[in-house]
Amino acid sequence: MYSKRFEKEAFKEEVKNNIKNLYRKTIEEATGRQIFQAVSLAVKETIIDYWLATQAEMEKEDPKTVYYMSMEFLMGRALGNNLINMTAYKEVKEALDEMGIDLNAVEDEEPDPALGNGGLGRLAACFLDSLATLGYPAYGCGIRYRYGMFKQKIENGYQVEVPDNWLKDGNPFEIRRDEYAKEVRFGGDVRIEYDPVTKRNNFIQENYSSVLAVPYDMPIIGYGNHVVNTLRIWDAEAITDFHLDAFNRGDYRHAVEQENLAKMIVDVLYPCDDHYAGKELRLKQQYFFISASLQALLVRYKKKHDDVRKLHEKVTIQMNDTHPTLAVAELMHLLIDQEGLEWDEAWDVTTKTVAYTNHTIMAEALEKWPVDLFSRLLPRIYQIIQEIDRRFIEQVRFRYPGDEGRVARMAIIRDGQVKMAHLAIVAGYSVNGVARLHTEILKHEELKDFYDMMPEKFNNKTNGITQRRFLMHGNPLLADWVTKRIGDGWITDLSQMSRLKKYVDDPKALAEFREIKYQNKLRLAEYIKKYNGIEVDPRSIFDVQVKRLHEYKRQFLNILHVMYLYNQIKDHPEMYFYPRTFIFGAKAAAGYVRAKETIKLINSVADVINNDKSINGKIKVVFIEDYRVSNAEIIFAAADVSEQISTASKEASGTGNMKFMLNGAPTLGTMDGANVEIVEEVGIENAFIFGLSSDEVINFENNGGYNPADIYFNDWDIKRVVDQLIDGTYSNGDREMYRDLYDSLVNTHGQERADRYFILKDFRSYADAQKRVEEAYKDREGWAKKALMNVACCGKFSSDRTIQEYVDDIWHLDHIKVDA
Ligand code: 6GP
């Protein structure tokens, strides 16, 4: 074990030396940030040995390896997590204590590496953790954005985006690998040249611009098994003396252009979650990291193998949503134009190598690139996609003669657009959704035509989360308690949590369990006091909704309900009311106006309610600024109620729901995404379910929606809160501030139906469910049982389980073993 190798005195010495050599300071003189760097570098020393050992093992055994291609990896802080997975957390904490250094404070100095938006990027990070922990060879491939997800400030109730300069002080865990740099080419034109020797046409890209892709590797440490995999993220640099195309030699303007291209390309992560921005630069980012990753992958493969026709025996590529779908065409390009394969041979390899995961059915997230932009930027890649499309359409016509409607619906290139999902499905050997319900909706609604034609490709892989970060690291009190009760097997086998079931009737165990939640609520209350200046009562119900801000996630429903409760308390001050703290955390995409209005509304409601002395603090509303992985860990640990209230059918899976469950917060939610499976595991009596079913929603949608006016004019309480959006109650008399939100509920705008997300339709049922929460919470022991049952039944939602399913059904990887 690492911990055996861990030598306390040597480690302390190392930290001291690092501070001396890096900063010419003593520990006492060093700043927090400097201590963080010094400690991290000392930790990296140990990691490197195992990293090398893992590489050596992979060299020797030549195992089948997965390349997880993703535009996003929302890693969160590395130091604490690395120590946990090295099983050295407690020892390092002790060593630092002896030096008068507080490990928690050191961890807080690390900027959150936030190279992702939300669910999709965090899932990728959990998957890397599980792959290493289960001992599977894997590379994460992505982009080293200079600026990750923006930092959110709340000013005067509004979201303000601040750049996230996470690399400012350097990233101590990464290693730059110049020797693996690759050239990536954009634009220009393609000359076709007949080669009489091979009797083939060669396709030669000319007059292009190029950038140099330089990889940085970050270690991904398996828990307690010495396996260290690699997250490889690519930086872009200008090509200066690199083999510039002869035509361009000495072309100064061109050189400057390439310089700019390189600067721009990895500059910033697009802050859109579940939404397609359609920006040229985004397409460049996609091609940049895909081309570099595939070139590197082929070089690595060819070191040991001379027949690229067998690539799929050693390599599999998972495309995390459609963002990496250019991998299909780039692999074809490399196999044909560089490796000399015939089309059919290349297609055979490609379609056995790439697989696709779909993460959303939201229409606005579908990537459709305009043909003119696409063909100008990637001329050769476009040709290849045209040919894939031509051959695919032939197949559709053969299979469904005369059904031109179907051809039109399924084509990859149609109406001047390149449809990336279609390309991913046509080429992929596997297509999966991320929760059972989501996969069923894909098969029978969104992707029905494809499912009809190739049902064998479709499969489900319900998402999961890593218990190492979200329990061990985020909630040490509960983690230690669980270990005390059932041993530590749960750390790598979450299904063992079911052994906790025997404690639901044990009053002493329940009391301890409750006390832990209370301590965690105190910790969050302190955080809120520090960052929001708001006093919250740790004995109140902590009702939490943290996730990206999106209309379909319905933070709006939540805050309207808060407004409704407030009206009730004002009308009936004597009525029984269990004190509640409503906690929100959410970033809105910078250009998403309605999402930003919702943030402002939540903050305005918070202002009015928190400052109304007449309600005796019965309701508090808190908007936590800059929700991100590091504060999420604190928030999940402290939650009583997990708000998962998306319009049924819209949330593909959700993963926050699982993190709350793991930390003992029952779900208040709709039958959407993975909530369905959570309820199945924990029992409906340990959750609070409300609202339309996905079938009902889909039915309404297919038949023109419903009429919210029927509700608005007939339910006086609802009308009152909706009207309060435009009567100045929450806007200092300004009747226009929330007009758009009001309109979205009651007025049809052109194409957009009124109340598209069924907020008014679900309102009563939501309010009833909230009432049931209050009733249940009054019974303190009853509530603790429900909460504990959630912990005990969360086993299915480990990303270890998810990854094992990917391996068994899709990837078929070999194991690696690294000896200490
Ligand atoms: C998200 C889904 O919205 C969420 O339900 C799911 O849990 C998560 O992916 C992981 O599968 N989708 C995205 O973040 C996204 O950008 C294109 O999809």
Short mmCIF file of C-alpha atoms in Angstrom, two decimals, residues 324-726:
data_model
loop_
_atom_site.label_atom_id
_atom_site.label_comp_id
_atom_site.label_asym_id
_atom_site.label_seq_id
_atom_site.Cartn_x
_atom_site.Cartn_y
_atom_site.Cartn_z
CA PRO A 324 -16.09 14.40 -30.03
CA THR A 325 -17.90 12.90 -33.04
CA LEU A 326 -15.31 14.25 -35.43
CA ALA A 327 -13.34 11.23 -34.20
CA VAL A 328 -15.32 9.16 -36.70
CA ALA A 329 -14.16 11.14 -39.70
CA GLU A 330 -10.68 11.86 -38.39
CA LEU A 331 -10.04 8.18 -37.81
CA MET A 332 -11.23 7.45 -41.35
CA HIS A 333 -8.94 10.19 -42.63
CA LEU A 334 -5.89 8.87 -40.79
CA LEU A 335 -6.55 5.28 -41.79
CA ILE A 336 -7.09 6.11 -45.45
CA ASP A 337 -4.84 9.08 -46.15
CA GLN A 338 -1.99 8.25 -43.80
CA GLU A 339 -2.13 4.49 -43.33
CA GLY A 340 -3.21 3.67 -46.87
CA LEU A 341 -6.29 1.59 -46.07
CA GLU A 342 -9.14 1.21 -48.55
CA TRP A 343 -12.44 2.83 -47.62
CA ASP A 344 -14.11 -0.44 -46.65
CA GLU A 345 -11.20 -1.52 -44.50
CA ALA A 346 -11.08 1.84 -42.74
CA TRP A 347 -14.83 1.81 -42.19
CA ASP A 348 -14.64 -1.67 -40.73
CA VAL A 349 -12.01 -0.58 -38.19
CA THR A 350 -13.74 2.69 -37.36
CA THR A 351 -17.13 1.14 -36.76
CA LYS A 352 -15.59 -1.42 -34.44
CA THR A 353 -13.68 1.24 -32.52
CA VAL A 354 -15.97 4.18 -31.76
CA ALA A 355 -18.98 4.22 -29.45
CA TYR A 356 -21.33 7.02 -28.50
CA THR A 357 -23.08 8.15 -25.32
CA ASN A 358 -26.06 10.45 -25.54
CA HIS A 359 -26.59 12.80 -22.59
CA THR A 360 -29.68 14.76 -23.41
CA ILE A 361 -32.89 14.83 -25.39
CA MET A 362 -33.11 18.61 -25.25
CA ALA A 363 -33.50 19.67 -28.88
CA GLU A 364 -31.44 22.81 -28.34
CA ALA A 365 -28.42 20.68 -27.44
CA LEU A 366 -28.28 18.87 -30.79
CA GLU A 367 -25.15 19.77 -32.69
CA LYS A 368 -25.88 20.69 -36.28
CA TRP A 369 -23.05 22.44 -38.10
CA PRO A 370 -23.75 24.56 -41.17
CA VAL A 371 -22.23 22.87 -44.22
CA ASP A 372 -20.45 25.99 -45.47
CA LEU A 373 -18.69 26.60 -42.17
CA PHE A 374 -17.85 22.95 -41.76
CA SER A 375 -16.50 22.35 -45.25
CA ARG A 376 -14.43 25.52 -45.15
CA LEU A 377 -12.82 24.68 -41.83
CA LEU A 378 -12.41 20.94 -42.35
CA PRO A 379 -12.43 20.30 -46.10
CA ARG A 380 -11.11 16.75 -46.07
CA ILE A 381 -13.17 15.73 -43.05
CA TYR A 382 -16.25 17.08 -44.79
CA GLN A 383 -15.55 15.00 -47.90
CA ILE A 384 -15.34 11.91 -45.75
CA ILE A 385 -18.61 12.65 -44.00
CA GLN A 386 -20.26 13.20 -47.38
CA GLU A 387 -19.15 9.77 -48.43
CA ILE A 388 -20.31 8.18 -45.15
CA ASP A 389 -23.66 9.88 -45.67
CA ARG A 390 -23.95 8.76 -49.29
CA ARG A 391 -23.33 5.15 -48.39
CA PHE A 392 -25.62 5.28 -45.37
CA ILE A 393 -28.50 6.71 -47.37
CA GLU A 394 -28.09 3.90 -49.87
CA GLN A 395 -28.56 1.48 -47.02
CA VAL A 396 -31.64 3.25 -45.72
CA ARG A 397 -33.17 3.23 -49.21
CA PHE A 398 -32.37 -0.43 -49.60
CA ARG A 399 -33.91 -1.25 -46.27
CA TYR A 400 -36.97 1.02 -46.60
CA PRO A 401 -37.67 1.34 -50.32
CA GLY A 402 -39.70 4.39 -51.23
CA ASP A 403 -39.62 5.86 -47.73
CA GLU A 404 -38.03 9.20 -48.59
CA GLY A 405 -39.43 10.78 -45.43
CA ARG A 406 -37.32 8.42 -43.43
CA VAL A 407 -34.27 9.16 -45.56
CA ALA A 408 -34.75 12.85 -44.89
CA ARG A 409 -35.09 12.30 -41.16
CA MET A 410 -32.05 10.05 -40.90
CA ALA A 411 -29.57 11.68 -43.25
CA ILE A 412 -26.29 12.90 -41.78
CA ILE A 413 -26.12 15.91 -44.09
CA ARG A 414 -29.46 17.56 -44.77
CA ASP A 415 -30.82 21.07 -45.20
CA GLY A 416 -27.35 22.53 -45.28
CA GLN A 417 -26.41 21.00 -41.93
CA VAL A 418 -24.14 18.25 -40.67
CA LYS A 419 -25.96 16.34 -37.92
CA MET A 420 -23.40 15.06 -35.50
CA ALA A 421 -25.67 12.69 -33.58
CA HIS A 422 -26.57 10.89 -36.80
CA LEU A 423 -22.91 10.49 -37.67
CA ALA A 424 -22.17 9.17 -34.17
CA ILE A 425 -24.96 6.60 -34.37
CA VAL A 426 -24.19 5.46 -37.89
CA ALA A 427 -20.52 4.89 -37.09
CA GLY A 428 -20.75 3.85 -33.46
CA TYR A 429 -20.78 0.19 -32.49
CA SER A 430 -22.69 1.13 -29.36
CA VAL A 431 -25.18 3.89 -28.58
CA ASN A 432 -26.14 4.37 -24.98
CA GLY A 433 -28.36 6.56 -22.85
CA VAL A 434 -27.52 7.43 -19.24
CA ALA A 435 -30.54 6.16 -17.28
CA ARG A 436 -33.14 3.53 -18.07
CA LEU A 437 -35.96 6.00 -18.75
CA HIS A 438 -33.70 8.17 -20.89
CA THR A 439 -32.61 5.21 -23.01
CA GLU A 440 -36.24 4.18 -23.51
CA ILE A 441 -37.12 7.70 -24.64
CA LEU A 442 -34.19 7.64 -27.06
CA LYS A 443 -35.30 4.32 -28.49
CA HIS A 444 -38.96 5.12 -28.83
CA GLU A 445 -39.03 8.88 -29.43
CA GLU A 446 -35.92 10.89 -30.24
CA LEU A 447 -33.91 8.23 -32.07
CA LYS A 448 -36.75 5.95 -33.08
CA ASP A 449 -35.76 5.69 -36.73
CA PHE A 450 -32.24 4.65 -35.80
CA TYR A 451 -33.45 2.19 -33.20
CA ASP A 452 -35.79 0.61 -35.77
CA MET A 453 -32.95 0.13 -38.19
CA MET A 454 -30.16 -0.90 -35.79
CA PRO A 455 -31.64 -1.97 -32.45
CA GLU A 456 -28.57 -4.04 -31.59
CA LYS A 457 -26.50 -0.90 -31.04
CA PHE A 458 -28.71 0.57 -28.34
CA ASN A 459 -28.10 -0.03 -24.66
CA ASN A 460 -28.46 1.68 -21.31
CA LYS A 461 -25.79 2.61 -18.83
CA THR A 462 -27.28 4.31 -15.83
CA ASN A 463 -24.87 6.95 -14.54
CA GLY A 464 -23.05 6.76 -11.25
CA ILE A 465 -20.81 8.82 -8.99
CA THR A 466 -17.63 8.12 -7.08
CA GLN A 467 -18.09 7.51 -3.38
CA ARG A 468 -14.42 8.31 -2.84
CA ARG A 469 -14.89 11.99 -3.52
CA PHE A 470 -18.50 12.45 -2.55
CA LEU A 471 -18.50 10.54 0.71
CA MET A 472 -14.95 9.86 1.88
CA HIS A 473 -13.64 13.26 1.03
CA GLY A 474 -16.81 15.37 1.23
CA ASN A 475 -18.33 13.83 4.33
CA PRO A 476 -15.59 12.33 6.52
CA LEU A 477 -17.85 12.12 9.58
CA LEU A 478 -20.37 9.92 7.83
CA ALA A 479 -17.69 7.96 6.01
CA ASP A 480 -15.99 7.08 9.31
CA TRP A 481 -19.29 6.18 10.90
CA VAL A 482 -20.19 3.87 8.03
CA THR A 483 -16.78 2.21 8.26
CA LYS A 484 -17.18 1.79 12.00
CA ARG A 485 -20.51 0.06 11.44
CA ILE A 486 -19.92 -2.11 8.38
CA GLY A 487 -16.18 -2.02 7.68
CA ASP A 488 -14.49 -0.23 4.81
CA GLY A 489 -15.47 -2.53 1.95
CA TRP A 490 -17.94 0.08 0.70
CA ILE A 491 -15.06 2.26 -0.48
CA THR A 492 -14.58 0.03 -3.49
CA ASP A 493 -17.88 -1.85 -3.39
CA LEU A 494 -20.75 0.48 -2.67
CA SER A 495 -23.32 -2.31 -2.70
CA GLN A 496 -22.07 -3.15 0.79
CA MET A 497 -23.95 -0.10 2.03
CA SER A 498 -27.00 -2.34 2.20
CA ARG A 499 -25.57 -3.72 5.44
CA LEU A 500 -26.58 -0.45 7.04
CA LYS A 501 -30.21 -1.49 6.77
CA LYS A 502 -29.97 -3.31 10.04
CA TYR A 503 -29.48 -0.01 11.83
CA VAL A 504 -32.73 1.61 10.82
CA ASP A 505 -34.34 0.18 13.95
CA ASP A 506 -31.40 0.88 16.22
CA PRO A 507 -32.09 4.09 18.16
CA LYS A 508 -28.46 4.57 19.16
CA ALA A 509 -27.22 4.23 15.60
CA LEU A 510 -29.94 6.57 14.41
CA ALA A 511 -29.00 9.15 17.02
CA GLU A 512 -25.36 9.07 15.92
CA PHE A 513 -26.40 9.30 12.30
CA ARG A 514 -28.59 12.33 13.06
CA GLU A 515 -25.82 14.00 14.97
CA ILE A 516 -23.50 13.66 11.99
CA LYS A 517 -26.03 15.36 9.74
CA TYR A 518 -26.33 18.10 12.32
CA GLN A 519 -22.57 18.63 12.39
CA ASN A 520 -22.51 18.83 8.63
CA LYS A 521 -25.32 21.35 8.72
CA LEU A 522 -23.31 23.43 11.14
CA ARG A 523 -20.38 23.32 8.73
CA LEU A 524 -22.58 24.54 5.87
CA ALA A 525 -24.20 27.16 8.09
CA GLU A 526 -20.73 28.54 8.80
CA TYR A 527 -19.94 28.58 5.11
CA ILE A 528 -23.17 30.48 4.43
CA LYS A 529 -22.45 32.92 7.23
CA LYS A 530 -18.98 33.52 5.83
CA TYR A 531 -19.90 33.91 2.17
CA ASN A 532 -23.49 35.16 2.25
CA GLY A 533 -23.57 36.91 5.60
CA ILE A 534 -26.84 35.11 6.33
CA GLU A 535 -27.56 33.34 9.61
CA VAL A 536 -29.36 30.08 9.05
CA ASP A 537 -30.71 27.76 11.71
CA PRO A 538 -29.04 24.36 11.52
CA ARG A 539 -32.18 22.83 13.04
CA SER A 540 -34.33 24.01 10.14
CA ILE A 541 -34.93 21.73 7.16
CA PHE A 542 -32.10 22.21 4.66
CA ASP A 543 -33.93 21.96 1.38
CA VAL A 544 -31.39 22.08 -1.43
CA GLN A 545 -31.41 22.52 -5.19
CA VAL A 546 -27.92 22.75 -6.65
CA LYS A 547 -27.26 22.20 -10.36
CA ARG A 548 -26.91 24.25 -13.52
CA LEU A 549 -29.67 26.76 -14.04
CA HIS A 550 -31.96 25.57 -16.79
CA GLU A 551 -35.64 26.06 -17.43
CA TYR A 552 -36.24 22.32 -17.63
CA LYS A 553 -34.66 21.83 -14.20
CA ARG A 554 -37.31 24.18 -12.85
CA GLN A 555 -35.59 26.24 -10.20
CA PHE A 556 -38.44 28.59 -11.09
CA LEU A 557 -41.00 26.12 -9.70
CA ASN A 558 -39.01 25.91 -6.48
CA ILE A 559 -38.87 29.66 -5.93
CA LEU A 560 -42.54 30.15 -6.87
CA HIS A 561 -43.36 27.63 -4.19
CA VAL A 562 -41.24 29.56 -1.68
CA MET A 563 -43.24 32.68 -2.59
CA TYR A 564 -46.42 30.71 -2.03
CA LEU A 565 -45.29 29.51 1.43
CA TYR A 566 -44.36 33.06 2.34
CA ASN A 567 -47.84 34.26 1.39
CA GLN A 568 -49.33 31.57 3.59
CA ILE A 569 -47.21 32.49 6.58
CA LYS A 570 -48.06 36.17 6.12
CA ASP A 571 -51.77 35.36 5.88
CA HIS A 572 -51.77 32.94 8.80
CA PRO A 573 -48.97 33.85 11.18
CA GLU A 574 -50.34 31.37 13.72
CA MET A 575 -50.22 28.39 11.40
CA TYR A 576 -47.85 25.53 12.16
CA PHE A 577 -44.72 25.78 10.06
CA TYR A 578 -41.49 23.84 10.39
CA PRO A 579 -38.60 26.24 9.74
CA ARG A 580 -36.99 25.81 6.33
CA THR A 581 -33.84 26.94 4.69
CA PHE A 582 -34.11 26.87 0.92
CA ILE A 583 -30.65 26.64 -0.55
CA PHE A 584 -29.90 27.24 -4.21
CA GLY A 585 -26.68 27.06 -6.16
CA ALA A 586 -26.54 27.40 -9.93
CA LYS A 587 -24.59 28.95 -12.75
CA ALA A 588 -26.43 30.16 -15.84
CA ALA A 589 -24.80 30.10 -19.27
CA ALA A 590 -23.61 33.63 -19.90
CA GLY A 591 -26.02 34.19 -22.78
CA TYR A 592 -29.06 32.47 -21.27
CA VAL A 593 -31.26 35.42 -20.41
CA ARG A 594 -34.15 33.65 -18.78
CA ALA A 595 -31.85 31.59 -16.60
CA LYS A 596 -30.20 34.77 -15.42
CA GLU A 597 -33.57 36.34 -14.67
CA THR A 598 -34.34 33.33 -12.52
CA ILE A 599 -31.15 33.85 -10.52
CA LYS A 600 -32.11 37.46 -9.95
CA LEU A 601 -35.60 36.40 -8.89
CA ILE A 602 -34.25 33.90 -6.36
CA ASN A 603 -31.99 36.58 -4.90
CA SER A 604 -34.81 39.11 -4.78
CA VAL A 605 -37.11 36.69 -3.01
CA ALA A 606 -34.27 35.91 -0.61
CA ASP A 607 -33.84 39.62 0.12
CA VAL A 608 -37.47 40.22 0.88
CA ILE A 609 -38.05 37.09 2.95
CA ASN A 610 -34.79 37.03 4.87
CA ASN A 611 -35.34 40.63 5.94
CA ASP A 612 -38.97 40.26 6.99
CA LYS A 613 -38.76 40.15 10.77
CA SER A 614 -42.46 39.38 11.06
CA ILE A 615 -42.01 35.77 10.01
CA ASN A 616 -39.48 35.02 12.75
CA GLY A 617 -37.00 33.40 10.43
CA LYS A 618 -39.38 30.58 9.53
CA ILE A 619 -38.11 30.71 5.96
CA LYS A 620 -34.63 31.56 4.85
CA VAL A 621 -33.53 31.59 1.25
CA VAL A 622 -29.86 31.32 0.36
CA PHE A 623 -28.26 31.53 -3.05
CA ILE A 624 -24.76 30.11 -2.79
CA GLU A 625 -22.39 31.96 -5.07
CA ASP A 626 -20.16 30.07 -7.50
CA TYR A 627 -21.52 26.57 -7.04
CA ARG A 628 -18.69 24.19 -7.97
CA VAL A 629 -17.22 20.82 -7.07
CA SER A 630 -15.46 21.97 -3.90
CA ASN A 631 -18.45 23.60 -2.23
CA ALA A 632 -20.78 20.91 -3.59
CA GLU A 633 -19.06 18.39 -1.34
CA ILE A 634 -19.97 20.50 1.71
CA ILE A 635 -23.50 21.10 0.50
CA PHE A 636 -24.40 17.45 -0.22
CA ALA A 637 -23.17 16.41 3.22
CA ALA A 638 -25.50 18.92 4.89
CA ALA A 639 -28.69 18.47 2.86
CA ASP A 640 -31.94 17.18 4.31
CA VAL A 641 -33.95 17.32 1.12
CA SER A 642 -32.71 16.75 -2.43
CA GLU A 643 -34.69 18.76 -4.97
CA GLN A 644 -34.80 16.88 -8.31
CA ILE A 645 -37.79 18.52 -9.89
CA SER A 646 -37.15 18.58 -13.65
CA THR A 647 -40.06 18.32 -16.06
CA ALA A 648 -40.43 14.56 -16.50
CA SER A 649 -38.61 13.25 -19.60
CA LYS A 650 -36.15 16.16 -19.75
CA GLU A 651 -33.38 15.24 -17.32
CA ALA A 652 -31.47 12.44 -18.97
CA SER A 653 -30.20 11.10 -15.66
CA GLY A 654 -28.97 13.59 -13.14
CA THR A 655 -26.03 12.70 -10.91
CA GLY A 656 -26.49 15.25 -8.13
CA ASN A 657 -29.53 13.20 -7.12
CA MET A 658 -27.16 10.28 -6.43
CA LYS A 659 -24.74 12.41 -4.41
CA PHE A 660 -27.55 13.59 -2.14
CA MET A 661 -28.75 10.03 -1.69
CA LEU A 662 -25.24 8.86 -0.76
CA ASN A 663 -25.18 11.59 1.90
CA GLY A 664 -28.56 10.70 3.33
CA ALA A 665 -30.92 13.23 1.78
CA PRO A 666 -34.24 11.84 0.50
CA THR A 667 -35.32 12.89 -2.99
CA LEU A 668 -38.15 15.30 -3.56
CA GLY A 669 -38.65 14.85 -7.25
CA THR A 670 -40.42 13.89 -10.41
CA MET A 671 -40.26 10.49 -12.05
CA ASP A 672 -37.48 11.62 -14.33
CA GLY A 673 -34.01 10.42 -15.26
CA ALA A 674 -32.31 8.32 -12.62
CA ASN A 675 -34.85 9.43 -9.99
CA VAL A 676 -36.92 6.52 -11.25
CA GLU A 677 -34.18 4.08 -10.36
CA ILE A 678 -33.43 5.81 -7.06
CA VAL A 679 -37.04 5.34 -6.01
CA GLU A 680 -36.89 1.75 -7.16
CA GLU A 681 -33.88 1.13 -4.92
CA VAL A 682 -34.93 3.06 -1.84
CA GLY A 683 -38.69 2.48 -1.94
CA ILE A 684 -41.32 5.09 -2.71
CA GLU A 685 -41.95 5.54 1.03
CA ASN A 686 -38.44 6.95 1.39
CA ALA A 687 -38.84 9.58 -1.31
CA PHE A 688 -41.32 12.35 -2.13
CA ILE A 689 -42.56 11.98 -5.67
CA PHE A 690 -44.88 14.31 -7.51
CA GLY A 691 -45.89 15.63 -10.89
CA LEU A 692 -46.66 14.53 -14.41
CA SER A 693 -45.08 11.35 -15.68
CA SER A 694 -42.81 11.44 -18.70
CA ASP A 695 -45.54 9.77 -20.78
CA GLU A 696 -47.99 12.48 -19.81
CA VAL A 697 -45.50 15.22 -20.66
CA ILE A 698 -44.64 13.65 -24.01
CA ASN A 699 -48.33 13.21 -24.75
CA PHE A 700 -49.09 16.83 -24.07
CA GLU A 701 -46.12 17.87 -26.18
CA ASN A 702 -47.18 15.73 -29.11
CA ASN A 703 -50.65 17.22 -28.92
CA GLY A 704 -49.87 20.90 -28.68
CA GLY A 705 -49.34 21.34 -24.96
CA TYR A 706 -51.89 22.24 -22.30
CA ASN A 707 -53.60 25.45 -21.41
CA PRO A 708 -52.05 27.10 -18.34
CA ALA A 709 -54.85 29.66 -18.28
CA ASP A 710 -57.14 26.94 -16.93
CA ILE A 711 -54.95 26.79 -13.86
CA TYR A 712 -54.05 30.44 -13.61
CA PHE A 713 -57.65 31.59 -13.56
CA ASN A 714 -58.94 28.85 -11.31
CA ASP A 715 -56.35 28.50 -8.58
CA TRP A 716 -56.24 31.64 -6.55
CA ASP A 717 -52.98 30.84 -4.72
CA ILE A 718 -51.22 30.19 -7.99
CA LYS A 719 -52.59 33.30 -9.63
CA ARG A 720 -51.38 35.30 -6.68
CA VAL A 721 -47.75 34.17 -6.87
CA VAL A 722 -47.68 34.49 -10.63
CA ASP A 723 -49.06 38.01 -10.38
CA GLN A 724 -46.49 38.86 -7.75
CA LEU A 725 -43.91 38.57 -10.51
CA ILE A 726 -45.30 41.75 -12.04
#
